[in-house]
CSV table of N, CA, C and O in Angstrom, one decimal:
chain,number,residue,atom,x,y,z
A,6,ILE,N,103.3,214.7,71.9
A,6,ILE,CA,102.7,215.9,71.5
A,6,ILE,C,101.4,215.5,70.9
A,6,ILE,O,101.4,214.9,69.8
A,7,MET,N,100.3,216.0,71.4
A,7,MET,CA,99.0,215.6,70.9
A,7,MET,C,98.5,216.8,70.0
A,7,MET,O,98.8,217.9,70.2
A,8,ILE,N,97.7,216.4,69.0
A,8,ILE,CA,97.2,217.4,68.1
A,8,ILE,C,95.7,217.3,67.9
A,8,ILE,O,95.1,216.2,67.9
A,9,ASP,N,95.0,218.4,67.9
A,9,ASP,CA,93.6,218.5,67.7
A,9,ASP,C,93.4,218.8,66.2
A,9,ASP,O,93.6,220.0,65.8
A,10,ARG,N,93.1,217.9,65.4
A,10,ARG,CA,93.0,218.1,63.9
A,10,ARG,C,91.9,219.1,63.5
A,10,ARG,O,91.9,219.6,62.4
A,11,GLU,N,90.9,219.3,64.4
A,11,GLU,CA,89.8,220.3,64.1
A,11,GLU,C,90.2,221.7,64.4
A,11,GLU,O,89.5,222.6,64.0
A,12,ASP,N,91.2,221.9,65.2
A,12,ASP,CA,91.6,223.2,65.7
A,12,ASP,C,92.9,223.7,65.1
A,12,ASP,O,93.9,223.2,65.4
A,13,ARG,N,92.8,224.7,64.2
A,13,ARG,CA,94.0,225.2,63.5
A,13,ARG,C,95.0,225.8,64.5
A,13,ARG,O,96.2,225.6,64.3
A,14,ARG,N,94.6,226.4,65.6
A,14,ARG,CA,95.5,226.9,66.6
A,14,ARG,C,96.3,225.8,67.2
A,14,ARG,O,97.5,225.9,67.5
A,15,SER,N,95.6,224.7,67.5
A,15,SER,CA,96.2,223.6,68.1
A,15,SER,C,97.3,223.0,67.2
A,15,SER,O,98.3,222.6,67.6
A,16,GLN,N,97.0,223.0,65.9
A,16,GLN,CA,97.9,222.5,64.9
A,16,GLN,C,99.2,223.3,64.9
A,16,GLN,O,100.3,222.8,64.9
A,17,LEU,N,99.0,224.6,64.9
A,17,LEU,CA,100.1,225.5,64.9
A,17,LEU,C,101.0,225.4,66.2
A,17,LEU,O,102.2,225.4,66.2
A,18,ARG,N,100.3,225.3,67.4
A,18,ARG,CA,100.9,225.2,68.6
A,18,ARG,C,101.7,223.8,68.6
A,18,ARG,O,102.9,223.8,69.1
A,19,THR,N,101.1,222.8,68.2
A,19,THR,CA,101.8,221.5,68.1
A,19,THR,C,103.0,221.5,67.2
A,19,THR,O,104.1,221.0,67.6
A,20,PHE,N,102.9,222.2,66.1
A,20,PHE,CA,104.0,222.3,65.1
A,20,PHE,C,105.2,223.1,65.8
A,20,PHE,O,106.3,222.6,65.8
A,21,LYS,N,104.9,224.2,66.4
A,21,LYS,CA,105.9,225.0,67.1
A,21,LYS,C,106.5,224.2,68.3
A,21,LYS,O,107.8,224.2,68.5
A,22,GLU,N,105.7,223.5,69.0
A,22,GLU,CA,106.2,222.7,70.1
A,22,GLU,C,107.1,221.6,69.6
A,22,GLU,O,108.2,221.3,70.2
A,23,GLY,N,106.7,220.9,68.6
A,23,GLY,CA,107.5,219.9,68.0
A,23,GLY,C,108.9,220.4,67.5
A,23,GLY,O,109.9,219.8,67.8
A,24,VAL,N,108.9,221.5,66.8
A,24,VAL,CA,110.2,222.1,66.3
A,24,VAL,C,111.0,222.5,67.5
A,24,VAL,O,112.3,222.3,67.5
A,25,ASN,N,110.4,223.0,68.5
A,25,ASN,CA,111.2,223.4,69.7
A,25,ASN,C,111.9,222.2,70.4
A,25,ASN,O,113.0,222.2,70.7
A,26,TRP,N,111.1,221.1,70.5
A,26,TRP,CA,111.7,219.9,71.1
A,26,TRP,C,112.8,219.4,70.2
A,26,TRP,O,113.9,219.0,70.7
A,27,LEU,N,112.6,219.4,68.9
A,27,LEU,CA,113.7,218.9,68.0
A,27,LEU,C,114.9,219.8,68.1
A,27,LEU,O,116.1,219.3,68.1
A,28,ASN,N,114.7,221.1,68.2
A,28,ASN,CA,115.8,222.1,68.3
A,28,ASN,C,116.6,221.9,69.6
A,28,ASN,O,117.8,222.2,69.7
A,29,ASN,N,115.9,221.3,70.6
A,29,ASN,CA,116.6,221.1,71.9
A,29,ASN,C,117.1,219.6,72.0
A,29,ASN,O,117.5,219.2,73.1
A,30,GLY,N,117.2,218.9,70.9
A,30,GLY,CA,117.8,217.6,70.8
A,30,GLY,C,116.9,216.5,71.3
A,30,GLY,O,117.4,215.4,71.5
A,31,VAL,N,115.6,216.7,71.4
A,31,VAL,CA,114.7,215.7,71.8
A,31,VAL,C,114.1,215.0,70.6
A,31,VAL,O,113.4,215.7,69.8
A,32,PRO,N,114.3,213.7,70.4
A,32,PRO,CA,113.7,213.1,69.2
A,32,PRO,C,112.2,212.9,69.4
A,32,PRO,O,111.7,212.7,70.5
A,33,LEU,N,111.5,213.0,68.3
A,33,LEU,CA,110.1,212.8,68.3
A,33,LEU,C,109.8,211.5,67.5
A,33,LEU,O,110.4,211.2,66.5
A,34,MET,N,108.7,210.8,67.9
A,34,MET,CA,108.2,209.7,67.2
A,34,MET,C,106.9,210.0,66.7
A,34,MET,O,106.0,210.5,67.4
A,35,ALA,N,106.6,209.9,65.4
A,35,ALA,CA,105.3,210.2,64.8
A,35,ALA,C,104.9,209.1,63.8
A,35,ALA,O,105.7,208.4,63.3
A,36,PHE,N,103.6,209.0,63.7
A,36,PHE,CA,103.0,208.2,62.7
A,36,PHE,C,102.5,209.1,61.6
A,36,PHE,O,101.5,209.7,61.7
A,37,PRO,N,103.3,209.1,60.5
A,37,PRO,CA,103.0,210.1,59.4
A,37,PRO,C,101.6,210.0,58.8
A,37,PRO,O,101.2,210.9,58.1
A,38,GLU,N,101.0,208.8,58.9
A,38,GLU,CA,99.6,208.7,58.3
A,38,GLU,C,98.6,209.3,59.2
A,38,GLU,O,97.5,209.6,58.7
A,39,GLY,N,98.9,209.6,60.4
A,39,GLY,CA,97.9,210.2,61.3
A,39,GLY,C,96.9,209.3,62.0
A,39,GLY,O,96.2,209.8,62.9
A,40,MET,N,96.7,208.1,61.5
A,40,MET,CA,95.8,207.2,62.1
A,40,MET,C,96.1,205.8,61.6
A,40,MET,O,97.0,205.6,60.8
A,41,ARG,N,95.5,204.8,62.3
A,41,ARG,CA,95.7,203.4,61.9
A,41,ARG,C,94.9,203.1,60.6
A,41,ARG,O,93.8,203.5,60.4
A,42,SER,N,95.5,202.3,59.8
A,42,SER,CA,94.9,201.8,58.5
A,42,SER,C,93.9,200.8,58.8
A,42,SER,O,94.0,199.9,59.7
A,43,LYS,N,92.8,200.8,58.1
A,43,LYS,CA,91.7,199.8,58.3
A,43,LYS,C,92.1,198.5,57.7
A,43,LYS,O,91.6,197.4,58.2
A,44,ASP,N,92.9,198.5,56.7
A,44,ASP,CA,93.3,197.2,56.0
A,44,ASP,C,94.7,196.8,56.2
A,44,ASP,O,95.2,195.8,55.6
A,45,GLY,N,95.5,197.6,56.9
A,45,GLY,CA,96.9,197.2,57.2
A,45,GLY,C,97.9,197.8,56.1
A,45,GLY,O,99.1,197.6,56.3
A,46,ARG,N,97.3,198.4,55.1
A,46,ARG,CA,98.2,199.0,54.1
A,46,ARG,C,98.6,200.4,54.5
A,46,ARG,O,97.9,201.1,55.1
A,47,LEU,N,99.8,200.8,54.0
A,47,LEU,CA,100.3,202.1,54.2
A,47,LEU,C,99.4,203.2,53.5
A,47,LEU,O,99.1,203.0,52.4
A,48,MET,N,99.0,204.2,54.3
A,48,MET,CA,98.1,205.2,53.8
A,48,MET,C,98.9,206.4,53.4
A,48,MET,O,100.1,206.5,53.5
A,49,GLU,N,98.2,207.4,52.9
A,49,GLU,CA,98.9,208.7,52.5
A,49,GLU,C,99.4,209.4,53.8
A,49,GLU,O,98.8,209.3,54.8
A,50,PHE,N,100.5,210.0,53.6
A,50,PHE,CA,101.2,210.7,54.8
A,50,PHE,C,100.7,212.1,54.9
A,50,PHE,O,100.4,212.8,54.0
A,51,LYS,N,100.6,212.6,56.2
A,51,LYS,CA,100.4,214.0,56.5
A,51,LYS,C,101.7,214.6,56.4
A,51,LYS,O,102.8,214.0,56.7
A,52,GLY,N,101.8,215.9,56.2
A,52,GLY,CA,103.1,216.6,56.0
A,52,GLY,C,103.7,217.2,57.2
A,52,GLY,O,104.9,217.6,57.2
A,53,GLY,N,103.0,217.3,58.3
A,53,GLY,CA,103.5,218.0,59.5
A,53,GLY,C,104.8,217.6,60.0
A,53,GLY,O,105.7,218.4,60.3
A,54,ILE,N,105.0,216.3,60.2
A,54,ILE,CA,106.3,215.8,60.8
A,54,ILE,C,107.5,216.1,59.9
A,54,ILE,O,108.6,216.4,60.3
A,55,PHE,N,107.2,216.0,58.6
A,55,PHE,CA,108.3,216.3,57.6
A,55,PHE,C,108.7,217.8,57.6
A,55,PHE,O,109.9,218.1,57.6
A,56,SER,N,107.7,218.6,57.8
A,56,SER,CA,107.9,220.1,57.9
A,56,SER,C,108.7,220.4,59.2
A,56,SER,O,109.6,221.3,59.2
A,57,MET,N,108.4,219.7,60.3
A,57,MET,CA,109.1,219.9,61.5
A,57,MET,C,110.5,219.6,61.4
A,57,MET,O,111.4,220.3,61.8
A,58,ALA,N,110.8,218.4,60.7
A,58,ALA,CA,112.2,218.0,60.6
A,58,ALA,C,113.0,219.0,59.7
A,58,ALA,O,114.1,219.3,60.0
A,59,VAL,N,112.4,219.5,58.6
A,59,VAL,CA,113.0,220.4,57.7
A,59,VAL,C,113.3,221.7,58.5
A,59,VAL,O,114.4,222.3,58.5
A,60,ARG,N,112.3,222.2,59.2
A,60,ARG,CA,112.5,223.5,60.0
A,60,ARG,C,113.6,223.4,61.0
A,60,ARG,O,114.4,224.3,61.2
A,61,ALA,N,113.7,222.2,61.7
A,61,ALA,CA,114.7,222.0,62.7
A,61,ALA,C,116.0,221.5,62.1
A,61,ALA,O,117.0,221.5,62.8
A,62,GLY,N,116.0,221.1,60.9
A,62,GLY,CA,117.2,220.6,60.3
A,62,GLY,C,117.8,219.3,60.8
A,62,GLY,O,119.0,219.1,60.9
A,63,VAL,N,116.9,218.4,61.2
A,63,VAL,CA,117.3,217.1,61.8
A,63,VAL,C,116.9,216.0,60.8
A,63,VAL,O,115.9,216.1,60.1
A,64,PRO,N,117.7,214.9,60.8
A,64,PRO,CA,117.4,213.8,60.0
A,64,PRO,C,116.2,213.0,60.5
A,64,PRO,O,115.8,213.2,61.6
A,65,ILE,N,115.6,212.3,59.5
A,65,ILE,CA,114.5,211.4,59.8
A,65,ILE,C,115.0,210.0,59.9
A,65,ILE,O,115.6,209.6,58.9
A,66,VAL,N,114.6,209.3,60.9
A,66,VAL,CA,115.0,207.8,61.0
A,66,VAL,C,113.7,207.1,60.9
A,66,VAL,O,112.9,207.0,61.9
A,67,PRO,N,113.4,206.5,59.8
A,67,PRO,CA,112.1,205.7,59.6
A,67,PRO,C,112.2,204.4,60.5
A,67,PRO,O,113.2,203.7,60.5
A,68,LEU,N,111.1,204.1,61.1
A,68,LEU,CA,110.9,202.9,61.8
A,68,LEU,C,109.7,202.1,61.3
A,68,LEU,O,108.6,202.7,61.1
A,69,SER,N,109.9,200.9,60.9
A,69,SER,CA,108.8,200.0,60.5
A,69,SER,C,108.4,199.1,61.6
A,69,SER,O,109.2,198.5,62.2
A,70,ILE,N,107.1,199.0,61.9
A,70,ILE,CA,106.6,198.1,62.8
A,70,ILE,C,105.7,197.2,62.0
A,70,ILE,O,104.6,197.5,61.6
A,71,SER,N,106.2,196.0,61.7
A,71,SER,CA,105.5,195.1,60.8
A,71,SER,C,104.5,194.2,61.5
A,71,SER,O,104.7,193.8,62.6
A,72,ASN,N,103.4,193.9,60.8
A,72,ASN,CA,102.3,193.0,61.2
A,72,ASN,C,101.5,193.5,62.4
A,72,ASN,O,100.8,192.8,63.0
A,73,THR,N,101.4,194.8,62.6
A,73,THR,CA,100.6,195.4,63.7
A,73,THR,C,99.1,195.1,63.4
A,73,THR,O,98.3,195.0,64.3
A,74,HIS,N,98.8,195.1,62.1
A,74,HIS,CA,97.3,195.0,61.8
A,74,HIS,C,96.8,193.6,62.2
A,74,HIS,O,95.7,193.5,62.6
A,75,ALA,N,97.7,192.6,62.2
A,75,ALA,CA,97.3,191.3,62.6
A,75,ALA,C,97.0,191.2,64.1
A,75,ALA,O,96.2,190.5,64.6
A,76,VAL,N,97.7,192.0,64.9
A,76,VAL,CA,97.6,192.1,66.3
A,76,VAL,C,96.5,193.0,66.8
A,76,VAL,O,95.8,192.7,67.7
A,77,MET,N,96.5,194.2,66.2
A,77,MET,CA,95.5,195.2,66.6
A,77,MET,C,94.9,195.9,65.3
A,77,MET,O,95.4,196.9,64.9
A,78,PRO,N,93.9,195.3,64.7
A,78,PRO,CA,93.3,195.9,63.5
A,78,PRO,C,92.8,197.3,63.8
A,78,PRO,O,92.5,197.7,64.9
A,79,GLY,N,92.6,198.0,62.7
A,79,GLY,CA,92.1,199.4,62.8
A,79,GLY,C,90.7,199.5,63.4
A,79,GLY,O,90.4,200.6,64.0
A,80,TYR,N,89.9,198.5,63.4
A,80,TYR,CA,88.6,198.6,64.0
A,80,TYR,C,88.6,198.2,65.5
A,80,TYR,O,87.6,198.3,66.2
A,81,SER,N,89.8,197.8,66.0
A,81,SER,CA,89.9,197.3,67.4
A,81,SER,C,90.4,198.4,68.4
A,81,SER,O,91.4,199.1,68.0
A,82,LEU,N,89.9,198.4,69.6
A,82,LEU,CA,90.4,199.3,70.6
A,82,LEU,C,91.5,198.6,71.4
A,82,LEU,O,92.4,199.3,72.0
A,83,PHE,N,91.6,197.3,71.3
A,83,PHE,CA,92.6,196.5,72.1
A,83,PHE,C,93.1,195.4,71.1
A,83,PHE,O,92.5,195.0,70.2
A,84,PRO,N,94.3,194.9,71.5
A,84,PRO,CA,94.9,193.8,70.7
A,84,PRO,C,93.9,192.6,70.7
A,84,PRO,O,93.3,192.3,71.7
A,85,ILE,N,93.9,191.9,69.6
A,85,ILE,CA,93.0,190.7,69.5
A,85,ILE,C,93.8,189.5,69.6
A,85,ILE,O,93.3,188.4,69.7
A,86,GLN,N,95.1,189.6,69.6
A,86,GLN,CA,96.0,188.5,69.9
A,86,GLN,C,97.4,189.0,70.4
A,86,GLN,O,97.6,190.2,70.2
A,87,THR,N,98.2,188.2,70.9
A,87,THR,CA,99.5,188.6,71.3
A,87,THR,C,100.4,188.9,70.1
A,87,THR,O,100.2,188.4,69.0
A,88,GLY,N,101.4,189.8,70.3
A,88,GLY,CA,102.3,190.1,69.2
A,88,GLY,C,103.5,189.2,69.2
A,88,GLY,O,104.4,189.4,68.4
A,89,GLU,N,103.6,188.3,70.2
A,89,GLU,CA,104.8,187.5,70.3
A,89,GLU,C,105.1,186.7,69.0
A,89,GLU,O,104.2,186.0,68.6
A,90,GLY,N,106.2,186.9,68.5
A,90,GLY,CA,106.6,186.2,67.3
A,90,GLY,C,106.0,186.8,66.0
A,90,GLY,O,106.3,186.3,64.9
A,91,LYS,N,105.2,187.8,66.1
A,91,LYS,CA,104.5,188.4,65.0
A,91,LYS,C,105.0,189.8,64.6
A,91,LYS,O,105.2,190.1,63.5
A,92,LEU,N,105.2,190.6,65.6
A,92,LEU,CA,105.6,192.0,65.4
A,92,LEU,C,107.1,192.1,65.2
A,92,LEU,O,107.9,191.4,65.9
A,93,HIS,N,107.5,192.9,64.3
A,93,HIS,CA,108.9,193.2,64.0
A,93,HIS,C,109.2,194.7,63.9
A,93,HIS,O,108.4,195.3,63.2
A,94,VAL,N,110.2,195.2,64.5
A,94,VAL,CA,110.6,196.6,64.4
A,94,VAL,C,111.8,196.6,63.6
A,94,VAL,O,112.8,195.9,63.9
A,95,HIS,N,111.8,197.5,62.5
A,95,HIS,CA,113.0,197.7,61.7
A,95,HIS,C,113.4,199.1,61.8
A,95,HIS,O,112.6,200.0,61.6
A,96,VAL,N,114.6,199.4,62.1
A,96,VAL,CA,115.2,200.7,62.1
A,96,VAL,C,115.9,200.9,60.8
A,96,VAL,O,116.9,200.2,60.5
A,97,HIS,N,115.5,201.9,60.0
A,97,HIS,CA,116.1,202.2,58.7
A,97,HIS,C,117.2,203.2,58.9
A,97,HIS,O,117.3,203.9,59.9
A,98,GLU,N,117.9,203.4,57.8
A,98,GLU,CA,119.0,204.4,57.8
A,98,GLU,C,118.4,205.8,57.9
A,98,GLU,O,117.3,206.1,57.3
A,99,PRO,N,119.1,206.7,58.6
A,99,PRO,CA,118.6,208.1,58.7
A,99,PRO,C,118.6,208.7,57.3
A,99,PRO,O,119.4,208.4,56.4
A,100,ILE,N,117.6,209.6,57.1
A,100,ILE,CA,117.4,210.4,55.9
A,100,ILE,C,117.7,211.8,56.2
A,100,ILE,O,117.0,212.4,57.0
A,101,SER,N,118.7,212.4,55.5
A,101,SER,CA,119.0,213.8,55.7
A,101,SER,C,117.9,214.7,55.1
A,101,SER,O,117.4,214.4,54.0
A,102,VAL,N,117.6,215.8,55.8
A,102,VAL,CA,116.6,216.7,55.2
A,102,VAL,C,117.2,217.8,54.4
A,102,VAL,O,116.5,218.6,53.8
A,103,GLU,N,118.5,217.9,54.5
A,103,GLU,CA,119.2,219.0,53.8
A,103,GLU,C,119.0,219.0,52.3
A,103,GLU,O,119.1,218.1,51.6
A,104,GLY,N,118.4,220.2,51.9
A,104,GLY,CA,118.2,220.4,50.5
A,104,GLY,C,116.9,219.7,49.9
A,104,GLY,O,116.7,219.7,48.7
A,105,ARG,N,116.1,219.1,50.8
A,105,ARG,CA,115.0,218.4,50.4
A,105,ARG,C,113.7,219.0,50.8
A,105,ARG,O,113.6,219.6,51.9
A,106,LYS,N,112.7,218.9,50.0
A,106,LYS,CA,111.3,219.3,50.3
A,106,LYS,C,110.5,218.2,51.0
A,106,LYS,O,110.9,217.1,51.0
A,107,GLU,N,109.5,218.6,51.7
A,107,GLU,CA,108.6,217.7,52.4
A,107,GLU,C,108.1,216.5,51.6
A,107,GLU,O,108.1,215.4,52.0
A,108,ALA,N,107.7,216.8,50.4
A,108,ALA,CA,107.2,215.7,49.5
A,108,ALA,C,108.2,214.7,49.2
A,108,ALA,O,108.0,213.5,49.2
A,109,GLU,N,109.4,215.2,48.9
A,109,GLU,CA,110.5,214.2,48.6
A,109,GLU,C,110.8,213.4,49.9
A,109,GLU,O,111.1,212.2,49.8
A,110,LEU,N,110.9,214.0,51.0
A,110,LEU,CA,111.1,213.3,52.3
A,110,LEU,C,110.0,212.2,52.5
A,110,LEU,O,110.3,211.1,52.9
A,111,ALA,N,108.8,212.6,52.3
A,111,ALA,CA,107.7,211.7,52.5
A,111,ALA,C,107.9,210.5,51.6
A,111,ALA,O,107.6,209.3,52.0
A,112,GLU,N,108.3,210.7,50.4
A,112,GLU,CA,108.5,209.6,49.4
A,112,GLU,C,109.6,208.7,49.9
A,112,GLU,O,109.5,207.5,49.8
A,113,LEU,N,110.7,209.3,50.3
A,113,LEU,CA,111.9,208.5,50.8
A,113,LEU,C,111.5,207.7,52.0
A,113,LEU,O,111.9,206.5,52.1
A,114,VAL,N,110.7,208.3,52.9
A,114,VAL,CA,110.3,207.5,54.1
A,114,VAL,C,109.4,206.4,53.7
A,114,VAL,O,109.5,205.3,54.2
A,115,ARG,N,108.4,206.7,52.8
A,115,ARG,CA,107.5,205.6,52.3
A,115,ARG,C,108.3,204.5,51.7
A,115,ARG,O,108.0,203.3,52.0
A,116,GLU,N,109.3,204.8,50.9
A,116,GLU,CA,110.1,203.7,50.2
A,116,GLU,C,110.8,202.9,51.3
A,116,GLU,O,110.9,201.6,51.2
A,117,ALA,N,111.4,203.6,52.3
A,117,ALA,CA,112.0,202.8,53.4
A,117,ALA,C,111.1,201.9,54.2
A,117,ALA,O,111.4,200.7,54.4
A,118,LEU,N,109.9,202.4,54.5
A,118,LEU,CA,108.9,201.6,55.2
A,118,LEU,C,108.4,200.4,54.4
A,118,LEU,O,108.2,199.3,55.0
A,119,LEU,N,108.3,200.6,53.1
A,119,LEU,CA,107.8,199.5,52.3
A,119,LEU,C,108.9,198.5,52.0
A,119,LEU,O,108.6,197.4,51.5
A,120,SER,N,110.2,198.8,52.3
A,120,SER,CA,111.3,197.9,52.0
A,120,SER,C,111.4,196.7,53.0
A,120,SER,O,112.1,195.8,52.7
A,121,LYS,N,110.7,196.8,54.1
A,121,LYS,CA,110.7,195.7,55.1
A,121,LYS,C,109.3,195.3,55.5
A,121,LYS,O,108.4,196.0,55.6
């Protein structure tokens, strides 16, 4: 699901479409920062994906993809080296959205991502 950050209607359509997919059992993958980091460090999260999960009542499963900055830095359109032996994917424990606000979920996801 693509979003046009400049168009408020696009943002609302994307939100509704995402909640609809989640309600129909289709998992979504999102990058909560909204863009690649210039220095490889985790940036501030956008709230949309957390709001979608709360609205749909589905758990969040954080995924860490480690060392991507070394393979494809924020300034690069293409990888500058192979990821073989460098990239690692970590699947973290699901986080229940029940009774939680978006800010708390964002913090729990951040903690999970930083743990690996």
